Coordinates of C-alpha atoms and ligand atoms in Angstrom, one line a residue:
M1 CA 11.6 -19.2 -20.3
V2 CA 10.0 -19.7 -16.9
K3 CA 8.8 -16.6 -15.2
T4 CA 7.8 -16.0 -11.6
T5 CA 4.8 -14.0 -10.6
I6 CA 4.5 -12.3 -7.2
S7 CA 0.9 -11.5 -6.2
V8 CA 0.3 -9.6 -3.0
I9 CA -3.4 -9.4 -2.2
K10 CA -4.6 -7.8 1.0
A11 CA -7.9 -7.1 2.8
D12 CA -9.2 -6.0 6.1
V13 CA -11.5 -8.8 7.1
G14 CA -11.6 -8.3 10.9
S15 CA -9.5 -7.1 13.8
I16 CA -9.1 -6.6 17.6
A17 CA -9.8 -4.3 19.4
G18 CA -11.6 -2.1 17.0
H19 CA -9.7 -1.3 13.7
G20 CA -6.4 -2.5 15.3
L21 CA -4.8 -5.8 14.7
A22 CA -5.8 -8.7 12.4
H23 CA -6.5 -11.7 14.7
P24 CA -4.0 -14.6 14.5
A25 CA -6.9 -17.0 13.8
L26 CA -7.5 -15.2 10.5
L27 CA -3.8 -15.4 9.5
K28 CA -3.8 -19.1 10.4
K29 CA -6.9 -19.8 8.3
C30 CA -5.3 -18.0 5.3
E31 CA -2.1 -20.0 5.8
E32 CA -4.0 -23.3 5.8
I33 CA -5.7 -22.4 2.5
L34 CA -2.5 -21.2 0.9
E35 CA -0.7 -24.3 2.1
N36 CA -3.3 -26.5 0.4
A37 CA -2.9 -24.5 -2.8
K38 CA 0.9 -25.0 -2.6
E39 CA 0.3 -28.8 -2.2
E40 CA -1.9 -28.7 -5.3
E41 CA 0.9 -26.8 -7.1
L42 CA -1.2 -23.7 -7.8
L43 CA 1.2 -21.7 -5.6
M44 CA 4.9 -22.1 -5.6
D45 CA 5.2 -20.4 -2.2
Y46 CA 3.4 -18.0 0.2
Y47 CA 3.8 -15.9 3.3
V48 CA 0.9 -14.5 5.3
T49 CA 1.4 -11.4 7.5
N50 CA -0.5 -8.4 8.7
C51 CA 0.0 -4.7 9.0
G52 CA -2.5 -3.5 11.6
D53 CA -6.0 -4.6 10.7
D54 CA -5.0 -5.7 7.2
T55 CA -4.2 -9.3 6.3
E56 CA -1.6 -9.6 3.5
L57 CA -1.3 -12.7 1.3
I58 CA 2.2 -12.7 -0.3
M59 CA 2.1 -15.4 -3.0
T60 CA 4.5 -16.7 -5.7
H61 CA 3.4 -18.8 -8.7
R62 CA 3.9 -19.3 -12.5
N63 CA 0.5 -18.2 -13.8
G64 CA 1.1 -14.5 -14.6
E65 CA -0.7 -11.4 -13.4
E66 CA -4.4 -11.2 -13.1
N67 CA -4.8 -14.9 -13.0
E68 CA -8.3 -16.0 -12.2
D69 CA -7.2 -19.1 -10.1
I70 CA -4.9 -17.0 -8.0
H71 CA -7.4 -14.2 -7.4
K72 CA -10.1 -16.8 -6.6
L73 CA -7.8 -18.4 -4.1
A74 CA -7.2 -15.1 -2.3
W75 CA -10.9 -14.4 -2.3
H76 CA -11.7 -17.8 -0.9
A77 CA -9.1 -17.3 1.9
F78 CA -10.6 -14.0 2.8
I79 CA -14.1 -15.4 2.8
E80 CA -13.1 -18.3 5.1
A81 CA -11.2 -15.8 7.4
T82 CA -14.3 -13.7 7.5
K83 CA -16.4 -16.7 8.8
I84 CA -14.0 -16.9 11.7
A85 CA -14.0 -13.1 12.2
K86 CA -17.8 -13.3 12.4
E87 CA -17.8 -16.1 14.9
L88 CA -15.3 -14.2 17.1
K89 CA -17.3 -11.0 16.5
L90 CA -14.1 -9.3 15.4
Y91 CA -14.4 -5.6 14.4
G92 CA -15.1 -5.0 10.7
A93 CA -15.6 -8.7 9.9
G94 CA -15.4 -9.0 6.2
Q95 CA -15.4 -5.2 5.8
D96 CA -13.2 -5.1 2.6
L97 CA -15.2 -7.8 0.7
L98 CA -17.5 -5.7 -1.3
A99 CA -19.1 -8.5 -3.4
D100 CA -21.1 -11.6 -2.5
T101 CA -19.5 -13.9 -5.1
F102 CA -16.2 -14.0 -6.9
S103 CA -16.4 -12.9 -10.6
G104 CA -13.1 -13.7 -12.3
N105 CA -10.8 -11.0 -11.0
I106 CA -10.5 -9.8 -7.4
K107 CA -9.8 -6.2 -8.6
G108 CA -12.7 -4.0 -7.8
M109 CA -14.1 -6.4 -5.3
G110 CA -12.5 -4.7 -2.3
P111 CA -9.1 -6.3 -1.7
G112 CA -5.9 -4.4 -2.8
V113 CA -3.7 -6.1 -5.4
A114 CA 0.0 -5.5 -6.4
E115 CA 1.5 -8.0 -8.8
M116 CA 4.5 -8.4 -11.0
E117 CA 5.9 -11.1 -13.3
F118 CA 9.6 -11.4 -14.2
K119 CA 12.3 -13.8 -15.2
E120 CA 14.4 -14.4 -12.1
R121 CA 17.9 -13.0 -12.1
P122 CA 20.7 -15.2 -10.6
S123 CA 19.8 -13.6 -7.3
D124 CA 16.6 -11.5 -7.0
P125 CA 15.9 -9.5 -3.8
V126 CA 12.4 -8.1 -3.5
V127 CA 10.9 -5.8 -0.8
I128 CA 7.2 -6.0 0.0
F129 CA 5.8 -2.9 1.7
A130 CA 2.4 -2.9 3.5
C131 CA 0.8 0.1 5.1
D132 CA -2.1 0.7 7.5
K133 CA -4.3 3.8 8.0
T134 CA -3.3 5.4 4.8
E135 CA -3.8 5.4 1.0
P136 CA -1.9 4.4 -2.2
G137 CA -0.7 7.9 -2.7
A138 CA 1.4 7.5 0.5
F139 CA 3.8 5.6 -1.7
N140 CA 4.3 8.5 -4.2
L141 CA 7.0 10.3 -2.2
P142 CA 9.1 7.3 -1.1
I143 CA 8.9 5.4 -4.4
Y144 CA 9.7 8.6 -6.3
K145 CA 12.8 9.0 -4.2
M146 CA 13.8 5.4 -4.7
F147 CA 13.7 5.6 -8.5
A148 CA 14.3 9.3 -9.3
D149 CA 16.0 11.1 -6.5
P150 CA 19.8 11.0 -6.7
F151 CA 20.0 12.3 -3.1
N152 CA 18.3 9.1 -2.0
T153 CA 19.6 6.6 -4.6
A154 CA 23.3 7.0 -5.2
G155 CA 23.1 4.4 -7.9
L156 CA 21.2 6.8 -10.2
V157 CA 24.4 8.8 -10.4
I158 CA 27.2 6.3 -10.0
D159 CA 25.9 3.0 -11.3
S160 CA 25.7 2.8 -15.1
S161 CA 23.0 0.1 -14.9
L162 CA 20.5 2.7 -13.4
H163 CA 21.9 5.8 -14.9
N164 CA 19.3 6.0 -17.8
G165 CA 16.5 6.2 -15.2
F166 CA 13.1 4.7 -14.9
K167 CA 9.6 4.9 -16.5
F168 CA 6.6 5.6 -14.3
E169 CA 3.0 4.6 -14.9
I170 CA 0.8 7.1 -13.1
F171 CA -3.0 6.5 -12.5
D172 CA -5.4 9.4 -12.3
V173 CA -7.8 7.7 -9.9
M174 CA -10.5 10.4 -10.3
E175 CA -10.7 10.3 -14.1
H176 CA -9.7 6.6 -14.4
K177 CA -6.9 7.4 -16.8
K178 CA -3.2 6.6 -16.9
V179 CA 0.0 8.3 -18.2
F180 CA 3.6 7.1 -18.7
M181 CA 6.4 9.5 -17.8
S182 CA 10.1 9.1 -17.7
C183 CA 12.7 10.2 -15.3
P184 CA 15.0 12.1 -15.1
D185 CA 13.8 13.9 -18.3
E186 CA 10.3 14.6 -17.1
M187 CA 11.0 15.0 -13.4
Y188 CA 9.4 18.3 -12.9
D189 CA 6.2 17.4 -14.8
L190 CA 6.1 14.1 -12.9
L191 CA 6.4 15.8 -9.5
A192 CA 3.6 18.2 -10.6
L193 CA 1.3 15.2 -10.6
L194 CA 2.7 13.1 -7.8
G195 CA 2.3 15.9 -5.2
T196 CA -1.5 15.5 -5.5
T197 CA -1.4 12.3 -3.6
N198 CA -5.1 11.6 -3.4
R199 CA -5.6 11.8 -7.2
Y200 CA -2.3 10.8 -9.0
V201 CA -0.7 7.6 -7.8
I202 CA 2.3 5.6 -8.9
K203 CA 1.1 2.2 -10.3
R204 CA 4.2 0.7 -11.8
I205 CA 7.8 1.4 -12.6
W206 CA 10.1 -0.1 -15.3
R207 CA 13.9 0.3 -15.9
R208 CA 14.2 2.4 -19.1
D209 CA 17.3 0.5 -20.4
D210 CA 15.4 -2.8 -21.0
N211 CA 11.8 -2.2 -19.8
E212 CA 12.4 -4.6 -16.8
I213 CA 9.6 -4.3 -14.2
A214 CA 10.9 -2.6 -11.0
A215 CA 7.9 -1.8 -8.8
S216 CA 4.1 -2.3 -8.5
V217 CA 1.6 -0.7 -6.1
S218 CA -2.0 -1.6 -5.2
T219 CA -4.5 1.1 -6.1
E220 CA -7.6 -1.0 -6.9
R221 CA -10.7 0.2 -5.2
L222 CA -9.8 3.9 -5.8
N223 CA -9.3 3.5 -9.6
L224 CA -12.4 1.4 -10.0
M225 CA -14.8 3.9 -8.6
A226 CA -13.6 6.6 -11.1
G227 CA -15.1 10.0 -10.7
K228 CA -16.0 9.4 -7.1
Y229 CA -13.6 9.6 -4.2
V230 CA -14.1 6.4 -2.3
G231 CA -11.9 6.9 0.7
K232 CA -8.6 5.4 1.9
D233 CA -7.3 1.9 1.0
D234 CA -4.3 0.7 3.0
P235 CA -1.9 0.0 0.2
V236 CA 0.9 -2.6 -0.5
A237 CA 3.8 -2.4 -2.9
I238 CA 6.4 -4.7 -4.4
V239 CA 9.9 -3.3 -5.2
R240 CA 12.8 -5.2 -6.8
S241 CA 16.3 -4.3 -5.7
Q242 CA 20.0 -4.6 -6.4
S243 CA 22.0 -5.3 -9.6
G244 CA 20.4 -2.6 -11.8
F245 CA 17.7 -1.6 -9.4
P246 CA 18.1 0.6 -6.3
A247 CA 20.0 -1.3 -3.6
A248 CA 18.0 -2.7 -0.7
G249 CA 19.2 0.1 1.5
E250 CA 18.2 2.7 -1.2
V251 CA 14.8 1.1 -1.3
V252 CA 14.1 1.5 2.4
E253 CA 16.0 4.8 2.9
P254 CA 13.0 7.1 1.9
F255 CA 11.0 5.8 4.9
A256 CA 13.6 7.2 7.3
F257 CA 11.6 10.5 6.7
P258 CA 8.1 10.0 8.3
H259 CA 6.3 12.1 5.7
L260 CA 2.7 13.2 6.2
V261 CA 0.0 11.0 4.7
G262 CA -3.8 11.0 4.7
G263 CA -5.8 8.2 6.4
W264 CA -5.3 8.5 10.1
M265 CA -8.4 8.3 12.3
R266 CA -11.6 7.8 10.4
G267 CA -9.6 8.1 7.1
S268 CA -9.9 11.8 7.7
H269 CA -6.6 13.0 9.1
N270 CA -3.0 13.6 8.1
G271 CA -0.3 12.1 10.1
P272 CA 3.3 10.8 9.8
L273 CA 4.0 7.4 8.2
M274 CA 5.9 5.5 10.9
P275 CA 8.3 2.7 9.7
V276 CA 8.0 -0.2 12.1
A277 CA 9.0 -3.8 12.7
Q278 CA 6.1 -6.1 11.9
K279 CA 5.5 -6.8 15.6
N280 CA 4.8 -3.0 16.0
A281 CA 2.4 -2.8 13.1
Y282 CA -0.4 -2.1 15.4
P283 CA -1.8 1.5 15.2
V284 CA -3.1 2.4 18.6
R285 CA -2.8 6.1 19.3
F286 CA -5.8 7.9 17.8
D287 CA -6.0 4.7 15.5
G288 CA -2.5 5.5 14.3
P289 CA -0.2 7.0 13.5
P290 CA -0.1 5.4 10.0
R291 CA 2.4 2.5 9.8
V292 CA 4.5 0.9 7.1
I293 CA 6.4 -2.4 7.3
A294 CA 9.0 -3.7 4.9
M295 CA 9.5 -7.5 4.3
G296 CA 12.6 -8.4 2.4
F297 CA 12.7 -11.7 0.4
Q298 CA 15.1 -13.4 -2.0
I299 CA 13.1 -15.1 -4.8
A300 CA 14.6 -18.5 -5.6
D301 CA 12.9 -20.6 -8.3
S302 CA 9.7 -18.9 -7.3
K303 CA 10.2 -19.7 -3.6
L304 CA 10.1 -16.9 -1.0
I305 CA 13.3 -17.0 1.0
G306 CA 12.8 -14.8 4.1
P307 CA 11.4 -12.5 5.2
A308 CA 13.9 -10.0 6.7
D309 CA 11.9 -7.5 8.8
M310 CA 13.7 -4.5 7.4
F311 CA 12.4 -1.7 9.7
D312 CA 13.3 -3.8 12.7
D313 CA 16.5 -1.8 12.8
P314 CA 17.8 0.6 15.5
A315 CA 18.8 2.9 12.6
Y316 CA 15.1 3.7 12.2
D317 CA 14.7 4.6 15.9
R318 CA 15.2 8.3 15.2
S319 CA 12.6 8.2 12.5
R320 CA 10.1 6.6 14.9
V321 CA 10.9 9.3 17.5
L322 CA 10.5 12.0 14.9
A323 CA 7.2 10.3 13.8
S324 CA 6.0 10.4 17.4
E325 CA 6.9 14.1 17.7
I326 CA 5.1 14.9 14.5
A327 CA 2.1 12.9 15.7
E328 CA 2.0 14.9 18.9
Y329 CA 2.3 18.2 16.9
M330 CA -0.4 17.2 14.5
R331 CA -2.8 16.0 17.2
R332 CA -2.7 19.4 18.9
H333 CA -4.6 20.7 15.9
G334 CA -7.7 18.6 16.9
P335 CA -10.4 19.1 14.3
F336 CA -8.5 21.8 12.3
E337 CA -6.7 21.4 9.0
P338 CA -4.1 20.4 8.0
H339 CA -4.4 17.6 10.6
R340 CA -8.0 17.1 9.6
L341 CA -8.2 16.5 5.8
P342 CA -9.8 19.0 3.4
A343 CA -13.6 18.4 3.3
D344 CA -13.6 16.7 -0.1
E345 CA -11.1 14.1 1.0
M346 CA -12.7 13.0 4.3
E347 CA -14.0 9.5 4.6
Y348 CA -16.5 10.6 7.3
T349 CA -18.2 14.0 7.2
T350 CA -21.1 15.7 8.8
L351 CA -20.4 18.9 7.0
P352 CA -23.3 18.6 4.4
G353 CA -25.8 18.1 7.3
V354 CA -24.4 21.0 9.2
L355 CA -24.6 23.3 6.2
E356 CA -28.2 22.1 5.6
K357 CA -29.2 22.9 9.1
L358 CA -27.7 26.4 8.9
Q359 CA -29.0 27.1 5.4
D360 CA -31.7 29.6 6.5
R361 CA -29.3 31.3 9.0
F362 CA -26.6 32.3 6.5
E363 CA -26.9 35.9 5.6
D364 CA -25.2 38.0 2.9
I365 CA -22.1 39.9 4.1
D366 CA -22.5 43.6 3.1
Ligands
F6R401 C1 -9.1 4.5 9.7 C2 -9.8 3.5 10.5 C3 -10.3 3.8 11.8 C4 -11.9 4.0 11.8 C5 -12.4 4.5 13.2 C6 -13.9 4.6 13.3 O1 -8.9 4.1 8.4 O2 -10.0 2.4 10.1 O3 -9.7 5.0 12.3 O4 -12.2 4.9 10.8 O5 -11.9 3.5 14.2 O6 -14.4 3.4 12.9 P1 -16.0 3.0 13.0 O7 -16.7 4.1 12.2 O8 -16.1 1.6 12.5 O9 -16.4 3.1 14.5
MG402 MG1 -10.6 -2.0 9.7
MG403 MG1 -6.3 -1.1 7.7

């Protein structure tokens, strides 16, 4: 039984102007390297894109998840792209490559990874999401809605192939632990965790009826550095749709609501997640607001047919206007919470230094 693996591996290895847009020369270099790998039959297919300053390698192959050759290929592509980024003096050249040499698995080396392996159905639509200026927990709300909220996904109520619900794998990225929970039975307990988006993140989802994989999210750097909050990692996700999974329209529907996510400006502010066409995946205003793109593919004998740029749709115009209004409202708070993140979640902070300086001036309140 031949199975297809989709590996989405992403890294920020340099951008213009500032932390803005991955330079086309980087995408071209990655394409060249993945094209060679396709000719050598390591890859079945690939598609290279970017969301803001992050370069995303979308790859299909037959080698399964966590395959050393595939991870090494992605690492090599990012290293070669970094060389160009350095020549062009791009901003943050090689910033997400945290190791000097590849050591078997790209996880924990900086890039984000979402993968899934499955036996193709007669027709297999898949949506790849990529975000910039946010963190993996940004997917908690929309992915929960896709797979557990009947007000979003009509199929949970009226399609018998979804009616038994889905099983969630949740990572506690602080304690480096995981837990499996099922919906709808454990919905309230699940939400008690998922609301804490910087700690509990959805990693994978399966259909309960037959344990078929449904979704996979990148969480890598966060879960690796257990016990220490290491900041935001712009995440990617793979979601299967139709015929026993949420319909494509149910998969993209949650993003019509631009919910607040952490990660805007200096990884230290909350802002609305704006769904955009890929051409608008360029966060400018105050380095944001955070963006998400949705690339729809059909998987055909491990080939990627597509993409359809799913948020390039006038039906999302109102969501973008709403996101702009929310962005305006949040910005007016300047350095105050809840626009600025709580002190323990900020990527940059001078607070310890300020407190140290004031140490001798703090007096007891009588
Ligand atoms: C947010 C982000 C940017 C940078 C900001 C400051 O995730 O990437 O908002 O944090 O542009 O960048 P530096 O410190 O490199 O000047
Ligand atoms: Mg950057
Ligand atoms: Mg980024």
